[in-house]
Amino acid sequence: MAVVKPFKGVRPPKELVELVQSRPYDVLNSEEARAEAEGNEKSLYHIIKPEIDFPAGTEESDPRVYAKAAENFNKFQQQGWLVQDDKEQYYIYAQTMNGKTQYGLVVGAYVNDYLTGVIKKHELTRADKEEDRMKHVRVNNANIEPVFFAYPDDAELDRIVAKYTCGEPVYDYVANIDGFRHQLWIIADDNDIKAITARFALMPAMYIADGHHRSAAAALVGAEKAKNNPNHNGTEEYNYFMAVCFPASQLTIIDYNRVVKDLNGMTANQFLAALEKNFVVEKQGSDIFKPTALHTFSLYLEGIWYKLTAKQGTYNDNDPIGVLDVTISSNLILDQLLGIKDLRRDSRIDFVGGIRGLGELKKRVDSGEMKMALALYPVSMKQLMDIADSGKIMPPKTTWFEPKLRSGLIIHKLD
């Protein structure tokens, strides 16, 4: 059963929230963060991307960069740009994109639930990325950025959330970078706090939607602190890490597409002919074509869009991994035809989140940077949860959630 607890959030005063808040550390590079934070000493990028306070080209892994993160975190608190709440409480964080709003509960998630599999994952993590985030958590002694969880829908939690969201939010702004709306409410009533804790305790599992490396890092640092504390008793704040938990039905996974630099020595005609072994290939023309059903794909090659439909027998609908279009395309196109066997490390392939639209795929091929593009039908939340429940792992670069959680609205200290 899932264990959660309220916590004393560290957050900006209402009048400063738009200056402090930022995009997550891993959705932009150092130079983009430097540009976004230019002229704004209150930007959270000074904590989550502190290399921007050093000359351009300074490595993110430089020990001075981690030390600067802690220095800046302390500065933000000393200056009153971040202030800790007096009471342990839950928070509601709402995001609105394209007229659709999703409501998440901000909680302290239990480290041991991650370690024992109550908090379920669907992606592999890389040790180097885990270590980077662990260093960041250690040096700040805090979860500066939240992770993104899904939970099975719960009518009682919906009722509590609705009770608060009909009132005035503490924060309410539209981010200028993408036009998405972000709102925050505080749940301070003791009875509602107890009810939320009790409802989560009935859940057999929660699911990591986004933030696998941050989840791993936060949990491993918590476990590390427990091991190194001779007086550890299990009630310490480091036994929890910050997560925003959304009802699964409110979340939408959007497509995560591929662009490839070459055809592995084949001409376009040879490649199209080779595809016909496992796919029905239908020419669509020059207008952008988006796949509209499972097991269909869009291929963009030499100015023309094609519809690819996987033939019966090339996939297994009874296998939660085998049924995924990312598995079909990885095995039958990227591996068999193009010789791309390691999606994480092969420099011939890149990935484009569906939020950028298929026009971005066309642009990268038309520019000559890439030879072909492949658009996939998105994975469903049910598929994600089924895979996580089965203990299996999705192929790399399968899911893209949007909108991303904003960082800087709430921070969780580990003591």
Short mmCIF file of C-alpha atoms in Angstrom, two decimals:
data_model
loop_
_atom_site.label_atom_id
_atom_site.label_comp_id
_atom_site.label_asym_id
_atom_site.label_seq_id
_atom_site.Cartn_x
_atom_site.Cartn_y
_atom_site.Cartn_z
CA MET A 1 0.00 0.00 0.00
CA ALA A 2 1.25 3.50 -0.82
CA VAL A 3 2.59 5.67 1.99
CA VAL A 4 2.51 9.45 1.66
CA LYS A 5 2.83 12.33 4.12
CA PRO A 6 2.31 16.09 4.15
CA PHE A 7 5.38 18.32 4.41
CA LYS A 8 6.43 21.93 5.04
CA GLY A 9 6.93 23.20 1.54
CA VAL A 10 9.59 25.76 0.69
CA ARG A 11 8.14 28.11 -1.90
CA PRO A 12 8.23 31.66 -3.25
CA PRO A 13 5.99 34.47 -1.99
CA LYS A 14 3.03 34.94 -4.33
CA GLU A 15 4.44 38.14 -5.85
CA LEU A 16 7.70 36.39 -6.79
CA VAL A 17 6.45 33.06 -8.10
CA GLU A 18 6.69 33.98 -11.78
CA LEU A 19 10.25 35.20 -11.31
CA VAL A 20 11.36 32.09 -9.41
CA GLN A 21 9.55 29.30 -11.32
CA SER A 22 11.27 27.57 -14.23
CA ARG A 23 11.07 24.69 -16.63
CA PRO A 24 12.58 21.37 -15.41
CA TYR A 25 16.35 21.07 -15.53
CA ASP A 26 16.33 18.34 -18.19
CA VAL A 27 14.17 19.96 -20.89
CA LEU A 28 16.67 22.64 -21.89
CA ASN A 29 20.41 22.98 -22.21
CA SER A 30 22.74 25.30 -20.33
CA GLU A 31 22.70 28.06 -22.93
CA GLU A 32 18.90 28.04 -23.13
CA ALA A 33 18.74 28.27 -19.32
CA ARG A 34 21.29 31.10 -19.39
CA ALA A 35 19.14 33.00 -21.88
CA GLU A 36 15.88 32.44 -19.95
CA ALA A 37 17.47 33.55 -16.66
CA GLU A 38 19.22 36.59 -18.11
CA GLY A 39 18.66 39.62 -15.90
CA ASN A 40 16.71 37.59 -13.31
CA GLU A 41 18.71 36.75 -10.20
CA LYS A 42 15.61 35.08 -8.71
CA SER A 43 15.29 32.42 -11.43
CA LEU A 44 15.41 28.84 -10.13
CA TYR A 45 17.86 28.08 -12.94
CA HIS A 46 20.54 29.48 -10.63
CA ILE A 47 19.85 26.42 -8.42
CA ILE A 48 18.91 23.68 -10.92
CA LYS A 49 21.23 24.82 -13.74
CA PRO A 50 23.91 26.64 -11.72
CA GLU A 51 26.49 26.30 -14.49
CA ILE A 52 24.85 29.45 -15.89
CA ASP A 53 26.70 31.38 -13.14
CA PHE A 54 30.04 30.28 -14.63
CA PRO A 55 31.63 31.06 -18.00
CA ALA A 56 29.95 29.39 -20.97
CA GLY A 57 31.30 25.90 -21.52
CA THR A 58 31.67 25.07 -17.81
CA GLU A 59 30.78 21.41 -17.34
CA GLU A 60 27.54 20.69 -15.47
CA SER A 61 29.44 18.00 -13.53
CA ASP A 62 32.12 20.40 -12.27
CA PRO A 63 32.18 20.17 -8.44
CA ARG A 64 32.02 23.98 -8.29
CA VAL A 65 28.66 23.84 -10.06
CA TYR A 66 27.09 21.60 -7.41
CA ALA A 67 28.53 23.82 -4.67
CA LYS A 68 27.06 26.85 -6.41
CA ALA A 69 23.62 25.20 -6.39
CA ALA A 70 23.74 24.91 -2.58
CA GLU A 71 25.09 28.45 -2.24
CA ASN A 72 22.27 29.81 -4.37
CA PHE A 73 19.62 27.75 -2.55
CA ASN A 74 20.80 29.25 0.74
CA LYS A 75 20.84 32.72 -0.80
CA PHE A 76 17.26 32.38 -2.06
CA GLN A 77 16.12 31.52 1.47
CA GLN A 78 18.14 34.28 3.11
CA GLN A 79 16.74 36.84 0.66
CA GLY A 80 13.16 35.66 1.24
CA TRP A 81 12.72 34.51 -2.34
CA LEU A 82 11.94 31.05 -0.95
CA VAL A 83 10.15 30.67 2.39
CA GLN A 84 9.26 27.49 4.28
CA ASP A 85 5.67 26.94 5.39
CA ASP A 86 5.10 26.55 9.13
CA LYS A 87 2.76 23.56 8.88
CA GLU A 88 3.00 20.13 7.28
CA GLN A 89 0.37 20.12 4.56
CA TYR A 90 -0.53 18.82 1.15
CA TYR A 91 -0.78 20.96 -1.96
CA ILE A 92 -2.82 20.82 -5.17
CA TYR A 93 -1.03 21.70 -8.39
CA ALA A 94 -3.16 22.23 -11.51
CA GLN A 95 -1.93 22.54 -15.08
CA THR A 96 -4.05 23.67 -18.01
CA MET A 97 -3.01 23.00 -21.61
CA ASN A 98 -5.25 23.53 -24.64
CA GLY A 99 -8.30 23.98 -22.39
CA LYS A 100 -7.75 20.74 -20.46
CA THR A 101 -6.85 20.87 -16.75
CA GLN A 102 -5.23 18.12 -14.68
CA TYR A 103 -5.10 18.28 -10.88
CA GLY A 104 -2.19 16.76 -8.96
CA LEU A 105 -1.67 16.27 -5.22
CA VAL A 106 1.80 17.29 -4.04
CA VAL A 107 2.93 14.77 -1.42
CA GLY A 108 5.93 13.32 0.31
CA ALA A 109 6.32 9.89 -1.33
CA TYR A 110 7.89 7.11 0.73
CA VAL A 111 11.45 6.10 -0.14
CA ASN A 112 10.81 2.48 0.82
CA ASP A 113 7.84 2.32 -1.56
CA TYR A 114 10.25 3.07 -4.39
CA LEU A 115 12.78 0.52 -3.19
CA THR A 116 10.15 -2.23 -2.79
CA GLY A 117 8.23 -1.58 -6.02
CA VAL A 118 5.04 -0.04 -4.64
CA ILE A 119 6.09 2.98 -6.70
CA LYS A 120 6.34 1.37 -10.11
CA LYS A 121 8.62 2.39 -12.96
CA HIS A 122 8.44 1.65 -16.67
CA GLU A 123 11.84 2.91 -17.87
CA LEU A 124 15.46 2.00 -17.22
CA THR A 125 17.67 4.64 -15.66
CA ARG A 126 21.29 5.45 -16.44
CA ALA A 127 23.80 5.36 -13.59
CA ASP A 128 25.52 8.59 -14.68
CA LYS A 129 22.25 10.53 -14.69
CA GLU A 130 21.23 9.05 -11.35
CA GLU A 131 24.54 10.09 -9.82
CA ASP A 132 24.22 13.64 -11.16
CA ARG A 133 20.81 14.07 -9.52
CA MET A 134 21.99 12.37 -6.33
CA LYS A 135 24.80 14.91 -6.05
CA HIS A 136 22.26 17.69 -6.51
CA VAL A 137 19.96 16.30 -3.80
CA ARG A 138 22.88 15.71 -1.43
CA VAL A 139 24.42 19.16 -1.77
CA ASN A 140 21.09 20.95 -1.30
CA ASN A 141 19.71 18.47 1.24
CA ALA A 142 16.42 18.93 -0.58
CA ASN A 143 14.29 17.78 -3.50
CA ILE A 144 14.40 21.01 -5.48
CA GLU A 145 12.24 19.64 -8.31
CA PRO A 146 9.21 17.31 -8.08
CA VAL A 147 8.67 14.00 -9.81
CA PHE A 148 5.50 13.21 -11.74
CA PHE A 149 3.36 10.24 -10.58
CA ALA A 150 0.04 8.76 -11.66
CA TYR A 151 -2.34 6.92 -9.35
CA PRO A 152 -5.53 4.86 -9.93
CA ASP A 153 -8.54 7.18 -9.92
CA ASP A 154 -10.09 7.69 -6.50
CA ALA A 155 -13.47 9.39 -6.05
CA GLU A 156 -12.76 10.52 -2.48
CA LEU A 157 -9.52 12.23 -3.50
CA ASP A 158 -11.39 13.85 -6.40
CA ARG A 159 -13.94 15.18 -3.90
CA ILE A 160 -11.28 16.69 -1.65
CA VAL A 161 -9.46 18.27 -4.57
CA ALA A 162 -12.70 19.76 -5.93
CA LYS A 163 -13.46 21.24 -2.50
CA TYR A 164 -10.29 23.34 -2.67
CA THR A 165 -10.06 24.12 -6.37
CA CYS A 166 -13.40 25.91 -6.37
CA GLY A 167 -11.68 28.51 -4.18
CA GLU A 168 -8.98 31.08 -4.80
CA PRO A 169 -5.55 29.58 -5.61
CA VAL A 170 -2.35 30.69 -3.90
CA TYR A 171 -0.61 30.88 -7.29
CA ASP A 172 -2.27 31.42 -10.65
CA TYR A 173 -0.25 32.39 -13.71
CA VAL A 174 0.29 31.57 -17.36
CA ALA A 175 3.87 30.68 -18.27
CA ASN A 176 5.15 32.96 -21.01
CA ILE A 177 7.34 30.24 -22.53
CA ASP A 178 4.46 27.97 -23.59
CA GLY A 179 1.16 29.59 -22.61
CA PHE A 180 0.21 26.86 -20.12
CA ARG A 181 -1.59 27.83 -16.92
CA HIS A 182 -0.29 26.80 -13.50
CA GLN A 183 -2.24 27.03 -10.22
CA LEU A 184 -1.56 25.99 -6.64
CA TRP A 185 -3.80 25.49 -3.59
CA ILE A 186 -2.87 24.54 -0.02
CA ILE A 187 -4.60 21.75 1.94
CA ALA A 188 -4.03 22.65 5.60
CA ASP A 189 -7.16 21.17 7.23
CA ASP A 190 -6.12 18.29 9.49
CA ASN A 191 -9.14 16.17 8.64
CA ASP A 192 -8.50 16.49 4.90
CA ILE A 193 -4.82 15.75 5.43
CA LYS A 194 -5.71 12.55 7.30
CA ALA A 195 -8.24 11.57 4.64
CA ILE A 196 -5.69 12.00 1.82
CA THR A 197 -3.09 9.94 3.68
CA ALA A 198 -5.69 7.23 4.31
CA ARG A 199 -6.85 7.09 0.69
CA PHE A 200 -3.31 6.64 -0.62
CA ALA A 201 -2.79 3.90 1.96
CA LEU A 202 -5.50 1.89 0.15
CA MET A 203 -3.70 2.04 -3.20
CA PRO A 204 -1.68 -1.02 -4.20
CA ALA A 205 0.65 1.08 -6.35
CA MET A 206 1.60 4.46 -7.78
CA TYR A 207 3.29 4.90 -11.14
CA ILE A 208 6.17 7.10 -12.25
CA ALA A 209 4.95 9.00 -15.27
CA ASP A 210 7.94 11.31 -15.73
CA GLY A 211 11.13 11.78 -13.74
CA HIS A 212 12.63 8.30 -13.41
CA HIS A 213 16.13 9.63 -12.72
CA ARG A 214 14.90 12.17 -10.17
CA SER A 215 12.85 9.45 -8.44
CA ALA A 216 15.79 7.08 -8.30
CA ALA A 217 18.14 9.78 -7.06
CA ALA A 218 15.75 11.03 -4.37
CA ALA A 219 15.03 7.51 -3.10
CA LEU A 220 18.68 6.44 -3.13
CA VAL A 221 19.79 9.54 -1.22
CA GLY A 222 17.04 8.90 1.33
CA ALA A 223 18.21 5.31 1.75
CA GLU A 224 21.80 6.50 1.99
CA LYS A 225 20.90 8.94 4.77
CA ALA A 226 19.05 6.22 6.67
CA LYS A 227 22.05 3.89 6.43
CA ASN A 228 24.46 6.58 7.63
CA ASN A 229 22.32 7.72 10.56
CA PRO A 230 23.02 5.61 13.67
CA ASN A 231 19.88 7.03 15.28
CA HIS A 232 17.61 6.39 12.30
CA ASN A 233 14.05 5.61 13.41
CA GLY A 234 12.04 5.90 10.17
CA THR A 235 10.28 9.17 10.95
CA GLU A 236 12.93 11.44 9.45
CA GLU A 237 11.99 13.72 6.57
CA TYR A 238 14.64 12.14 4.33
CA ASN A 239 12.46 9.02 4.23
CA TYR A 240 10.22 10.92 1.79
CA PHE A 241 10.67 12.74 -1.50
CA MET A 242 8.46 15.21 -3.33
CA ALA A 243 6.02 13.96 -5.95
CA VAL A 244 3.03 15.45 -7.77
CA CYS A 245 0.45 12.69 -8.13
CA PHE A 246 -2.29 12.86 -10.77
CA PRO A 247 -5.30 10.59 -11.36
CA ALA A 248 -4.36 8.37 -14.29
CA SER A 249 -7.52 9.23 -16.25
CA GLN A 250 -6.53 12.91 -16.37
CA LEU A 251 -3.19 12.27 -18.05
CA THR A 252 -2.47 12.03 -21.74
CA ILE A 253 0.71 10.60 -23.23
CA ILE A 254 1.60 12.24 -26.51
CA ASP A 255 3.66 10.78 -29.33
CA TYR A 256 7.44 10.49 -29.14
CA ASN A 257 8.89 10.36 -32.63
CA ARG A 258 12.16 9.44 -34.34
CA VAL A 259 14.43 11.04 -36.93
CA VAL A 260 17.31 9.12 -38.54
CA LYS A 261 20.40 10.42 -40.35
CA ASP A 262 20.75 7.77 -43.07
CA LEU A 263 19.18 4.67 -44.62
CA ASN A 264 22.04 2.31 -43.78
CA GLY A 265 23.37 2.32 -47.34
CA MET A 266 19.99 1.87 -49.06
CA THR A 267 18.34 4.19 -51.56
CA ALA A 268 14.87 5.49 -50.73
CA ASN A 269 13.29 2.99 -53.13
CA GLN A 270 15.26 0.10 -51.67
CA PHE A 271 14.22 1.13 -48.16
CA LEU A 272 10.55 1.37 -49.13
CA ALA A 273 10.73 -2.04 -50.80
CA ALA A 274 12.36 -3.55 -47.70
CA LEU A 275 9.57 -2.15 -45.52
CA GLU A 276 6.97 -4.10 -47.51
CA LYS A 277 8.06 -7.36 -45.87
CA ASN A 278 6.43 -6.37 -42.58
CA PHE A 279 4.27 -3.35 -43.43
CA VAL A 280 1.62 -2.27 -45.86
CA VAL A 281 3.17 0.87 -47.37
CA GLU A 282 0.78 3.53 -48.72
CA LYS A 283 1.94 6.79 -50.26
CA GLN A 284 0.11 9.80 -48.77
CA GLY A 285 1.66 12.76 -50.59
CA SER A 286 3.34 15.95 -49.42
CA ASP A 287 0.78 16.98 -46.77
CA ILE A 288 1.66 16.01 -43.20
CA PHE A 289 0.16 12.64 -42.28
CA LYS A 290 -0.35 11.67 -38.61
CA PRO A 291 -0.99 8.07 -37.53
CA THR A 292 -4.50 7.65 -36.13
CA ALA A 293 -4.49 4.10 -34.75
CA LEU A 294 -2.30 1.53 -33.04
CA HIS A 295 0.14 -0.30 -35.33
CA THR A 296 0.13 2.47 -37.93
CA PHE A 297 3.10 4.77 -38.50
CA SER A 298 3.93 7.85 -40.52
CA LEU A 299 7.12 7.85 -42.53
CA TYR A 300 8.53 11.03 -44.04
CA LEU A 301 11.14 10.47 -46.73
CA GLU A 302 12.36 12.70 -49.57
CA GLY A 303 9.44 15.10 -49.30
CA ILE A 304 6.72 12.44 -49.23
CA TRP A 305 4.66 11.05 -46.33
CA TYR A 306 3.81 7.35 -46.21
CA LYS A 307 1.40 5.36 -44.06
CA LEU A 308 2.89 2.16 -42.70
CA THR A 309 0.58 -0.49 -41.27
CA ALA A 310 2.18 -3.40 -39.45
CA LYS A 311 1.08 -6.73 -40.90
CA GLN A 312 -0.62 -9.37 -38.76
CA GLY A 313 1.95 -11.65 -37.18
CA THR A 314 4.58 -8.94 -36.76
CA TYR A 315 3.43 -8.10 -33.23
CA ASN A 316 1.91 -9.83 -30.22
CA ASP A 317 -1.18 -8.16 -28.74
CA ASN A 318 -0.93 -10.44 -25.70
CA ASP A 319 2.55 -9.18 -24.79
CA PRO A 320 2.45 -5.77 -23.03
CA ILE A 321 5.85 -4.88 -24.54
CA GLY A 322 5.44 -6.63 -27.91
CA VAL A 323 2.18 -4.81 -28.62
CA LEU A 324 3.81 -1.37 -28.39
CA ASP A 325 4.38 0.48 -31.62
CA VAL A 326 7.75 1.61 -30.31
CA THR A 327 8.73 -2.07 -30.05
CA ILE A 328 7.47 -2.86 -33.55
CA SER A 329 9.29 0.10 -35.10
CA SER A 330 12.47 -0.51 -33.09
CA ASN A 331 12.67 -4.17 -34.06
CA LEU A 332 11.40 -4.17 -37.64
CA ILE A 333 12.63 -0.80 -38.92
CA LEU A 334 15.38 0.69 -36.80
CA ASP A 335 17.17 -2.58 -35.97
CA GLN A 336 16.49 -4.94 -38.90
CA LEU A 337 16.66 -2.39 -41.72
CA LEU A 338 18.72 0.50 -40.40
CA GLY A 339 21.09 -1.29 -38.04
CA ILE A 340 20.24 0.92 -35.06
CA LYS A 341 20.38 -1.44 -32.09
CA ASP A 342 21.00 0.87 -29.13
CA LEU A 343 18.47 3.69 -29.06
CA ARG A 344 20.17 5.31 -26.08
CA ARG A 345 23.61 5.68 -27.60
CA ASP A 346 23.47 5.47 -31.42
CA SER A 347 24.31 8.91 -32.83
CA ARG A 348 22.39 8.23 -36.05
CA ILE A 349 19.02 8.63 -34.32
CA ASP A 350 17.34 11.46 -32.44
CA PHE A 351 13.96 11.80 -30.74
CA VAL A 352 11.34 14.53 -31.04
CA GLY A 353 8.53 15.01 -28.53
CA GLY A 354 5.09 15.26 -30.09
CA ILE A 355 4.54 18.67 -28.48
CA ARG A 356 6.68 20.04 -31.32
CA GLY A 357 4.29 18.67 -33.94
CA LEU A 358 5.06 16.65 -37.05
CA GLY A 359 6.15 19.84 -38.76
CA GLU A 360 9.34 19.59 -36.71
CA LEU A 361 10.02 16.16 -38.25
CA LYS A 362 9.50 17.56 -41.75
CA LYS A 363 11.78 20.50 -40.98
CA ARG A 364 14.66 18.34 -39.79
CA VAL A 365 14.45 16.07 -42.83
CA ASP A 366 13.98 18.88 -45.36
CA SER A 367 16.99 20.71 -43.92
CA GLY A 368 19.21 17.75 -44.80
CA GLU A 369 20.13 17.18 -41.15
CA MET A 370 18.14 13.93 -41.16
CA LYS A 371 17.24 11.51 -43.95
CA MET A 372 13.91 10.18 -42.68
CA ALA A 373 11.38 10.63 -39.89
CA LEU A 374 9.05 8.15 -38.23
CA ALA A 375 5.96 9.25 -36.28
CA LEU A 376 4.29 6.83 -33.85
CA TYR A 377 0.83 6.52 -32.37
CA PRO A 378 1.13 7.38 -28.64
CA VAL A 379 1.14 4.85 -25.82
CA SER A 380 -1.93 4.86 -23.54
CA MET A 381 -1.88 5.26 -19.76
CA LYS A 382 -3.40 1.77 -19.52
CA GLN A 383 -0.49 0.33 -21.48
CA LEU A 384 2.00 2.15 -19.25
CA MET A 385 0.35 0.87 -16.06
CA ASP A 386 0.00 -2.68 -17.42
CA ILE A 387 3.71 -2.75 -18.25
CA ALA A 388 4.69 -1.33 -14.87
CA ASP A 389 2.43 -3.88 -13.14
CA SER A 390 4.03 -6.72 -15.11
CA GLY A 391 7.49 -5.65 -13.92
CA LYS A 392 8.65 -5.12 -17.49
CA ILE A 393 10.42 -2.09 -18.91
CA MET A 394 9.40 -0.03 -21.93
CA PRO A 395 11.90 0.56 -24.73
CA PRO A 396 13.76 3.88 -24.52
CA LYS A 397 12.03 7.11 -25.52
CA THR A 398 8.50 5.70 -25.44
CA THR A 399 6.46 8.23 -23.45
CA TRP A 400 6.22 12.01 -23.55
CA PHE A 401 4.03 13.78 -21.02
CA GLU A 402 2.91 17.36 -21.49
CA PRO A 403 2.63 19.80 -19.86
CA LYS A 404 5.81 19.35 -17.86
CA LEU A 405 5.74 20.15 -14.16
CA ARG A 406 7.04 23.61 -13.36
CA SER A 407 9.93 23.72 -10.92
CA GLY A 408 10.19 26.19 -8.07
CA LEU A 409 6.54 26.25 -6.97
CA ILE A 410 7.38 23.94 -4.05
CA ILE A 411 10.63 22.48 -2.68
CA HIS A 412 10.96 19.69 -0.12
CA LYS A 413 13.75 19.81 2.47
CA LEU A 414 15.16 16.53 3.75
CA ASP A 415 15.38 17.65 7.39
#
